[in-house]
Coordinates of C-alpha atoms and ligand atoms in Angstrom, one line a residue:
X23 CA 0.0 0.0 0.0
X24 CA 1.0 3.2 -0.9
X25 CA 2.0 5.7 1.7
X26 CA -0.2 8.5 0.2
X27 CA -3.4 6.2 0.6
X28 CA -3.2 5.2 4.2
X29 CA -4.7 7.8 5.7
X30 CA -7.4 7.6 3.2
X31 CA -8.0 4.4 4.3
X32 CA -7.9 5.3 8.0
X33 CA -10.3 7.9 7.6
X34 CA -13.3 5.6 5.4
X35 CA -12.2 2.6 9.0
X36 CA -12.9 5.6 11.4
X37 CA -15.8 6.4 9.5
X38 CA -17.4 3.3 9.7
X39 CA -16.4 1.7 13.5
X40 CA -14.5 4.4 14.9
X41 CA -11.1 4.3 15.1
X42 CA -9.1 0.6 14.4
X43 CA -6.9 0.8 16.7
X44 CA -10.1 1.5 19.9
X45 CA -11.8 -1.5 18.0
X46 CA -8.9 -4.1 20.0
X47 CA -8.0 -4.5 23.5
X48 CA -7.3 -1.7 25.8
X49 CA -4.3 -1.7 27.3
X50 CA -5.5 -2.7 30.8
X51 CA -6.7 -5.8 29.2
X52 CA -3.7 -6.5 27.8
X53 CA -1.7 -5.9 31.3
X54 CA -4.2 -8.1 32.7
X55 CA -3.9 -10.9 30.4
X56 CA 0.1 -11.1 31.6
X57 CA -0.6 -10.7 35.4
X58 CA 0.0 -6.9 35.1
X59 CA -1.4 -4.0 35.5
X60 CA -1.8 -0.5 33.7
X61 CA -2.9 2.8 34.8
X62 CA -2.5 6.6 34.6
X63 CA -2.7 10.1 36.5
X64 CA -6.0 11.8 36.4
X65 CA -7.3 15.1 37.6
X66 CA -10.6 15.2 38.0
X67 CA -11.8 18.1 36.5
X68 CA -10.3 17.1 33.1
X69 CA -12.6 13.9 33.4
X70 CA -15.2 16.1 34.2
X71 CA -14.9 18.5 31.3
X72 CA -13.3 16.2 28.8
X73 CA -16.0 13.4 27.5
X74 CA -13.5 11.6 25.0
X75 CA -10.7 12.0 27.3
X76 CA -12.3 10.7 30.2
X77 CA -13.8 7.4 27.9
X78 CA -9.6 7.3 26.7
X79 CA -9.1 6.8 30.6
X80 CA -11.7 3.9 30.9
X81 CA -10.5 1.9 28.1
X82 CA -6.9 2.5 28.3
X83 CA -7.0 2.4 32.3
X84 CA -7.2 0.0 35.4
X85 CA -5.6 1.8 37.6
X86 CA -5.6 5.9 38.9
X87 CA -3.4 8.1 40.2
X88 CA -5.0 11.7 41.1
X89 CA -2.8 14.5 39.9
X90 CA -3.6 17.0 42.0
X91 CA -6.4 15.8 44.4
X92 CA -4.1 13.2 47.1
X93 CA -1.5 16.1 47.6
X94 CA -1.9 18.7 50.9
X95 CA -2.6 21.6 48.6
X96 CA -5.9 20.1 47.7
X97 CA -7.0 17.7 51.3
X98 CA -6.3 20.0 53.9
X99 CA -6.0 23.5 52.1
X100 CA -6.6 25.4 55.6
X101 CA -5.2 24.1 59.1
X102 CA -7.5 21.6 60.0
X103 CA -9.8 21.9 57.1
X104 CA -10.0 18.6 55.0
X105 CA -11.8 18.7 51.5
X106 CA -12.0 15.1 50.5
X107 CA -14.5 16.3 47.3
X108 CA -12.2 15.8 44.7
X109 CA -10.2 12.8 46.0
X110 CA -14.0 11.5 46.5
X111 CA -15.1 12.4 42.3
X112 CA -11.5 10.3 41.2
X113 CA -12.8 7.6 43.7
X114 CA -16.7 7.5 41.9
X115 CA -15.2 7.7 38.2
X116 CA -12.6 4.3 39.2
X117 CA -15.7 2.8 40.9
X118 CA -18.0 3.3 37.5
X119 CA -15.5 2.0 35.2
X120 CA -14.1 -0.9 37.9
X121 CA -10.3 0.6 38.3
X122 CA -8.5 1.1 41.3
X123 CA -6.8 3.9 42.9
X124 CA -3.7 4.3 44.1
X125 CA -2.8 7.1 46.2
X126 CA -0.3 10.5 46.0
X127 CA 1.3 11.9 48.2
X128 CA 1.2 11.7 52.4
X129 CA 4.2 13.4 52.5
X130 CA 6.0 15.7 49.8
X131 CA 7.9 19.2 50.1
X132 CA 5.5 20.0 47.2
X133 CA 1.8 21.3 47.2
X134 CA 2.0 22.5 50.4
X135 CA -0.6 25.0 51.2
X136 CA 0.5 28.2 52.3
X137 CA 0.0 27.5 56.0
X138 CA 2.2 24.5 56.2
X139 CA 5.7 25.4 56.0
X140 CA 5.0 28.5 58.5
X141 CA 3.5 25.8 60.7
X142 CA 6.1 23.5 60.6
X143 CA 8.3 25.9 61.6
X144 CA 6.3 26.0 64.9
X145 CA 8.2 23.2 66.8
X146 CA 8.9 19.6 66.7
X147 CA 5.9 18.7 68.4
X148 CA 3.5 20.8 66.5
X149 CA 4.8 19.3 63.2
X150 CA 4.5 15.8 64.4
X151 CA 0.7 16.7 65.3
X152 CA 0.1 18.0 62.1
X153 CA 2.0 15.0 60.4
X154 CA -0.1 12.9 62.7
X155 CA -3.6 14.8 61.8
X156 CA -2.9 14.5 58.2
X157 CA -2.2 10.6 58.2
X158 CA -4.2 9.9 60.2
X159 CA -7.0 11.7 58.8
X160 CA -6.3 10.6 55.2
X161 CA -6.2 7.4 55.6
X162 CA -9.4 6.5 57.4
X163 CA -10.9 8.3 54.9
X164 CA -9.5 6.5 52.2
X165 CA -9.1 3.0 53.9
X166 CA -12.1 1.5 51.7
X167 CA -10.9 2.8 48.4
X168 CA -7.1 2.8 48.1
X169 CA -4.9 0.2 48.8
X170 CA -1.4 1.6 47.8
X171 CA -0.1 5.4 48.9
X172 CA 2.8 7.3 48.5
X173 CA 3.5 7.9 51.7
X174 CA 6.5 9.3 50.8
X175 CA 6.8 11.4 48.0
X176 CA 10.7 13.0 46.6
X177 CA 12.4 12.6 50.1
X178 CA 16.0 11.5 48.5
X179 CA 18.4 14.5 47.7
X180 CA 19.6 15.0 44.2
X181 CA 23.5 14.6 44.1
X182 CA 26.0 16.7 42.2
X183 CA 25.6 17.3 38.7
X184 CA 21.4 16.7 38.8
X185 CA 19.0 19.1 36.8
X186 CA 18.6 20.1 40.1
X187 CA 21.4 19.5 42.9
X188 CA 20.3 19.5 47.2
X189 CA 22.8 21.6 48.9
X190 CA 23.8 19.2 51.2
X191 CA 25.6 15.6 50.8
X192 CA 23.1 14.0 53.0
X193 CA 20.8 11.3 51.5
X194 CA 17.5 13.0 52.8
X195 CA 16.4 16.0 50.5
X196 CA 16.9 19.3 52.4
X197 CA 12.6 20.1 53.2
X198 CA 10.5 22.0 55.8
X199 CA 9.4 18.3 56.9
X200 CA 13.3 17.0 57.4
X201 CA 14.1 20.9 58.8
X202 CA 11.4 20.4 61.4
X203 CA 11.5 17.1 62.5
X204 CA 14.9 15.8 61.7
X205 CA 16.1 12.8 59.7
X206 CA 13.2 10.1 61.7
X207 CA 10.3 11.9 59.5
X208 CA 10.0 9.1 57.1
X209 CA 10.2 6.3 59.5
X210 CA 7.6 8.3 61.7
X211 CA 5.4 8.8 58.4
X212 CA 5.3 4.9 57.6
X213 CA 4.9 3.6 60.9
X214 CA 2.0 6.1 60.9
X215 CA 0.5 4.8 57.9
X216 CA 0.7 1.1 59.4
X217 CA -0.9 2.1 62.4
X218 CA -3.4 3.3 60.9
X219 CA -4.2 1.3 57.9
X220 CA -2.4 -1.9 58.7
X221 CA -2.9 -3.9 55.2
X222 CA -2.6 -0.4 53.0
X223 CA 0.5 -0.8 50.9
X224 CA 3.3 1.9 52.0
X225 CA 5.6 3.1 49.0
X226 CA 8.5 5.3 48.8
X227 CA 8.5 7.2 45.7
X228 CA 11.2 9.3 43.8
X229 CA 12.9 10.3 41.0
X230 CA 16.0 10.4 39.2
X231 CA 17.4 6.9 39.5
X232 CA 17.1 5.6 35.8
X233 CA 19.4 6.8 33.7
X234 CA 23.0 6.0 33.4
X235 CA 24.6 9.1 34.3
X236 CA 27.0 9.2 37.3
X237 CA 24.1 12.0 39.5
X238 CA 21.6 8.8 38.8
X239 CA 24.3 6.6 40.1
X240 CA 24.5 8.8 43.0
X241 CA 21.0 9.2 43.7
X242 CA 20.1 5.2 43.4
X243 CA 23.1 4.7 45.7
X244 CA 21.1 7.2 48.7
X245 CA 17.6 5.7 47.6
X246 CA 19.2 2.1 48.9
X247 CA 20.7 3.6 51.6
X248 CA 17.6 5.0 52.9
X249 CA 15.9 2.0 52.5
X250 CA 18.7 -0.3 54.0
X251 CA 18.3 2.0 57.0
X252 CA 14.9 1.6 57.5
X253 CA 14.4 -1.9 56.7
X254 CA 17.5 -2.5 59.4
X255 CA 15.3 -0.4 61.6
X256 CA 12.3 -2.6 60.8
X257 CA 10.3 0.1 59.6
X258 CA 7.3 -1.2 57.6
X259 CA 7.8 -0.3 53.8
X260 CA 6.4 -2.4 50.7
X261 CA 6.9 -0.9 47.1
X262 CA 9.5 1.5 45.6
X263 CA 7.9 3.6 43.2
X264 CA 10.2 5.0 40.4
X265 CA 8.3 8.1 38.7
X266 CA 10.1 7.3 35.5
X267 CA 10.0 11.1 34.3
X268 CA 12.6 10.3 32.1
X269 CA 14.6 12.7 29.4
X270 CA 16.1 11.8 25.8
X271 CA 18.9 13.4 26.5
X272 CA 20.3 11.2 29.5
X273 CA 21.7 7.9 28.3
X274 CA 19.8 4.7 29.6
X275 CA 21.2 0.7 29.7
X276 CA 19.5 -1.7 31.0
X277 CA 22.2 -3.2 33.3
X278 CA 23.1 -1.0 36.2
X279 CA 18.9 -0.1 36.1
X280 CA 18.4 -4.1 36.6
X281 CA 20.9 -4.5 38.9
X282 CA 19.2 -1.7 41.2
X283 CA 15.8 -3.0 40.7
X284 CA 17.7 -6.3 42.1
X285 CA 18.5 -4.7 45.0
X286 CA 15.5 -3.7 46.1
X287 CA 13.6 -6.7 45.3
X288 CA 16.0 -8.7 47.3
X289 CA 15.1 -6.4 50.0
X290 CA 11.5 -7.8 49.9
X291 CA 9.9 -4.6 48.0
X292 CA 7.9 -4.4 45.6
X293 CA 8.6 -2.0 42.5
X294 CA 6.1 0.2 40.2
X295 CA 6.6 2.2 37.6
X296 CA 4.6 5.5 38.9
X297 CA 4.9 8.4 36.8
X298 CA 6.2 7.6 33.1
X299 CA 6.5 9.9 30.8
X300 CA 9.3 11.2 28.3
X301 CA 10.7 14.5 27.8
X302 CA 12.8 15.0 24.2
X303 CA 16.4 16.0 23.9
X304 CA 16.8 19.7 23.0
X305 CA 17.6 18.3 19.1
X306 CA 14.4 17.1 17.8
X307 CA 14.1 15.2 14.6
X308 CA 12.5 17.0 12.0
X309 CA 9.2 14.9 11.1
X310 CA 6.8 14.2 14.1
X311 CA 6.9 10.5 13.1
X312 CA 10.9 10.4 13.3
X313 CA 9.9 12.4 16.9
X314 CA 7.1 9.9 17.8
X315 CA 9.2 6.6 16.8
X316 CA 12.2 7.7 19.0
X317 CA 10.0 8.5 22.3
X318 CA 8.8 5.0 21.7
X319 CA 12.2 3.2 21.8
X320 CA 13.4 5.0 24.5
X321 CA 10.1 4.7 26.4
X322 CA 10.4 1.1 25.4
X323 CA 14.0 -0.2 26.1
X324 CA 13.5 1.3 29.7
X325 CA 10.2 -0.4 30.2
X326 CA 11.9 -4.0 29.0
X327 CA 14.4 -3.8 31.3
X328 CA 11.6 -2.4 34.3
X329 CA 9.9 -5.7 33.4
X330 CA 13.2 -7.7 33.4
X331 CA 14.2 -6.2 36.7
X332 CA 10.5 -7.4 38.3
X333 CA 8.1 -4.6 37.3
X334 CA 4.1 -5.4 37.0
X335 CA 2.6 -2.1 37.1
X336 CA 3.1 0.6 35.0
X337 CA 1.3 3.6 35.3
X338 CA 1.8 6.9 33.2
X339 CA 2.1 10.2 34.1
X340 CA -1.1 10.8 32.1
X341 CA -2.5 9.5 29.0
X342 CA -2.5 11.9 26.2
X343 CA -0.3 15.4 25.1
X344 CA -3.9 17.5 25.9
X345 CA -3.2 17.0 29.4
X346 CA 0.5 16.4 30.5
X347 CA 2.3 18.4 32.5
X348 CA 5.2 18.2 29.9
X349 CA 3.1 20.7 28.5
X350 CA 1.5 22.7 30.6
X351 CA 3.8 23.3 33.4
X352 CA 6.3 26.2 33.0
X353 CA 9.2 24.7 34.3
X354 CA 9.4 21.3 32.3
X355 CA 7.7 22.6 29.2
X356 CA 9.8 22.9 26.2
X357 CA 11.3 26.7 25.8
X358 CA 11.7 26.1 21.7
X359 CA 7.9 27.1 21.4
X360 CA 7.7 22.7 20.6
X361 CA 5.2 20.8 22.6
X362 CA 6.4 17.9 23.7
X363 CA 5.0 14.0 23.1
X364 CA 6.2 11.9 25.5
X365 CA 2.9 10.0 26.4
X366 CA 1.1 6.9 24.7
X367 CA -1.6 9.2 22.7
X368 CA -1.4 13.0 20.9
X369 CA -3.6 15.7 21.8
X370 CA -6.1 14.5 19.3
X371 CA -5.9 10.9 21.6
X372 CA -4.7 9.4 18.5
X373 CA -2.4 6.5 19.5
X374 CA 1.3 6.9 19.0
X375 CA 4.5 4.6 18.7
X376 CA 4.8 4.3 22.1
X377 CA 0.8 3.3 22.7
X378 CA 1.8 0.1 20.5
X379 CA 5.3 -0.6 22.6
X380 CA 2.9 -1.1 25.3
X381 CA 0.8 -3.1 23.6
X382 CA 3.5 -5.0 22.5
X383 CA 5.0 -5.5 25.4
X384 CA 1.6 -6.4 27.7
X385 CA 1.1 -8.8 24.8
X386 CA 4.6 -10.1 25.6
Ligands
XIL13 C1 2.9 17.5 39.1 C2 1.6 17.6 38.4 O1 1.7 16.9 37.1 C3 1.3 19.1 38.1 O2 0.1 19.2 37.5 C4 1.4 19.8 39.4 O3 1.2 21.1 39.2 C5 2.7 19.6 40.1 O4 2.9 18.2 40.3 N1 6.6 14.3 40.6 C6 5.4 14.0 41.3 C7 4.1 14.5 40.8 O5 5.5 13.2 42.3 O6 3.2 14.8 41.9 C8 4.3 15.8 40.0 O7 3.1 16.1 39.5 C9 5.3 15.5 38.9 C10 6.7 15.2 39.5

């Protein structure tokens, strides 16, 4: 077939039953059918406003991460106040469409609201009541509906040489939570979370251990330090979860990244893929094809060896270019003017290259 007639083709399939590609399995059948499992971040008022997107999400999805709606910012936005509302909306949209939820984030130096940091800064005991309140609050809420939280969110420093080096050469990040309570906040967090929820999953998630550069090295090296210190303090902990925001422009082999992934499995954890999603060297190919093929085999060499290294859940950091943050947030977006594609479907939620590595690699 001629190159110039495919689309012609495409169009007269779409046409008649929709789109071919949304007339096979979704990809949380596929992870399914091999004893894994597939999801992606949501916010909630994009399923709200966004019909096609939010039917995208039921196909493609069996498992949620809110965006937005598990972080401070949005539960407890005044001292004491909770606003479970839009946790509560992600919950009824995974009930209707039979996904799960996993949860984001107990504790992060991010989406604070204003009053926190000030509050922390109150005293030792008054952040431990607060850290206590939170928890505690959370997860009795949630203790019907999500099985897995972050309960840790970012807490390893970034070593020399990162996008974004820690001032400091300890292995906790430098945050108002470590500033008021000292290095025993995580352990305090997790035994928290047990307490509270005793069969709820507790994962520590973070960022910046994938690629082989020596600041990854570095930063996988603190991440199992960290969690050799707590396991040898018998803190409860269960899952790693590795965001995966990973850039083009880092190199990535699978061997030291299996031989991490080893680590921590040995260790009795569990490990998830969290937050994929791909941002594109500063040189982009010239045809969006060339563009789309290449996010696809990088995407897909590091999700082989996730898999080879004990992986079974994969969740994106969204589904689609309409709604990633490698678009919309100022600090991440490209500064070329170029949008960035590094998630399974365009902003049209027409499937790319690396929608059909997944399916590929779910189909095994
Ligand atoms: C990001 C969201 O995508 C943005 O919409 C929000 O403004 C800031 O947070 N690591 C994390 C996520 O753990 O919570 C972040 O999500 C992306 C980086």
């Amino acid at each position: 077939m001629s190159l110039a007639r495919r689309p012609l083709l495409a169009l007269a399939g779409a046409a008649l039953a929709g789109p071919t590609w949304a007339q096979g399995p979704g990809l949380r059948q596929l992870a399914r059918a091999r004893g894994m499992s597939f999801g992606t971040a949501v916010r909630g008022q994009v399923l709200q406003d966004d019909p096609a997107l939010a039917a995208l999400v039921a196909r493609e999805a069996d498992l949620l991460v809110p965006e937005w709606e598990g972080k401070w910012d949005s539960l407890q936005p005044e001292r004491g106040r909770f606003n479970f509302e839009p946790l509560r909306q992600i919950i009824r949209f995974a009930q209707a469409h039979n996904q799960r939820v996993r949860g984001h984030a107990l504790l992060w130096h991010v989406a604070m609201p204003p009053w926190l940091a000030p509050a922390l800064r109150e005293g030792a005991s008054q952040a431990n009541a607060i850290l206590e309140e939170h928890i505690t609050t959370v997860l009795r809420e949630t203790r019907e509906t999500i099985r897995d939280w972050d309960v840790l969110n970012e807490i390893i420093s970034n070593p020399p040489g990162s996008d974004n080096p820690d001032p400091t050469d300890g292995d906790l990040r430098p945050t108002p939570w470590l500033a008021a309570l000292g290095p025993g906040y995580a352990e305090r967090a997790l035994r928290l979370a047990r307490q509270v929820d005793p069969t709820l999953r507790l994962t520590l998630n973070d960022y910046g251990v994938e690629a082989d550069t020596p600041w990854a090295a570095a930063k996988r090296a603190r991440l199992l330090r960290v969690v050799r210190g707590l396991i040898d303090r018998r803190c409860p902990l269960d899952a790693i979860g590795i965001q995966a925001h990973l850039q083009m422009r880092e190199p990535f082999r699978a061997e030291p990244f299996i031989a991490f992934l080893r680590e921590l499995r040995g260790l009795g954890l569990a490990i998830l893929i969290t937050e994929l999603d791909v941002r594109e060297p500063d040189q982009l190919a010239p045809s969006l094809a060339e563009r789309d093929a290449a996010v696809a085999e990088y995407a897909g060499a590091f999700l082989d060896a996730a898999i080879a290294g004990g992986v079974r859940t994969i969740l994106t950091w969204g589904l689609t270019d309409r709604d990633s943050w490698l678009v919309q947030e100022p600090g991440v977006a490209r500064r070329d003017g170029q949008l960035h594609r590094g998630l399974p479907f365009d902003a049209e939620l027409r499937p790319k290259p690396f929608r059909a590595r997944l399916a590929r690699i779910f189909a095994g």
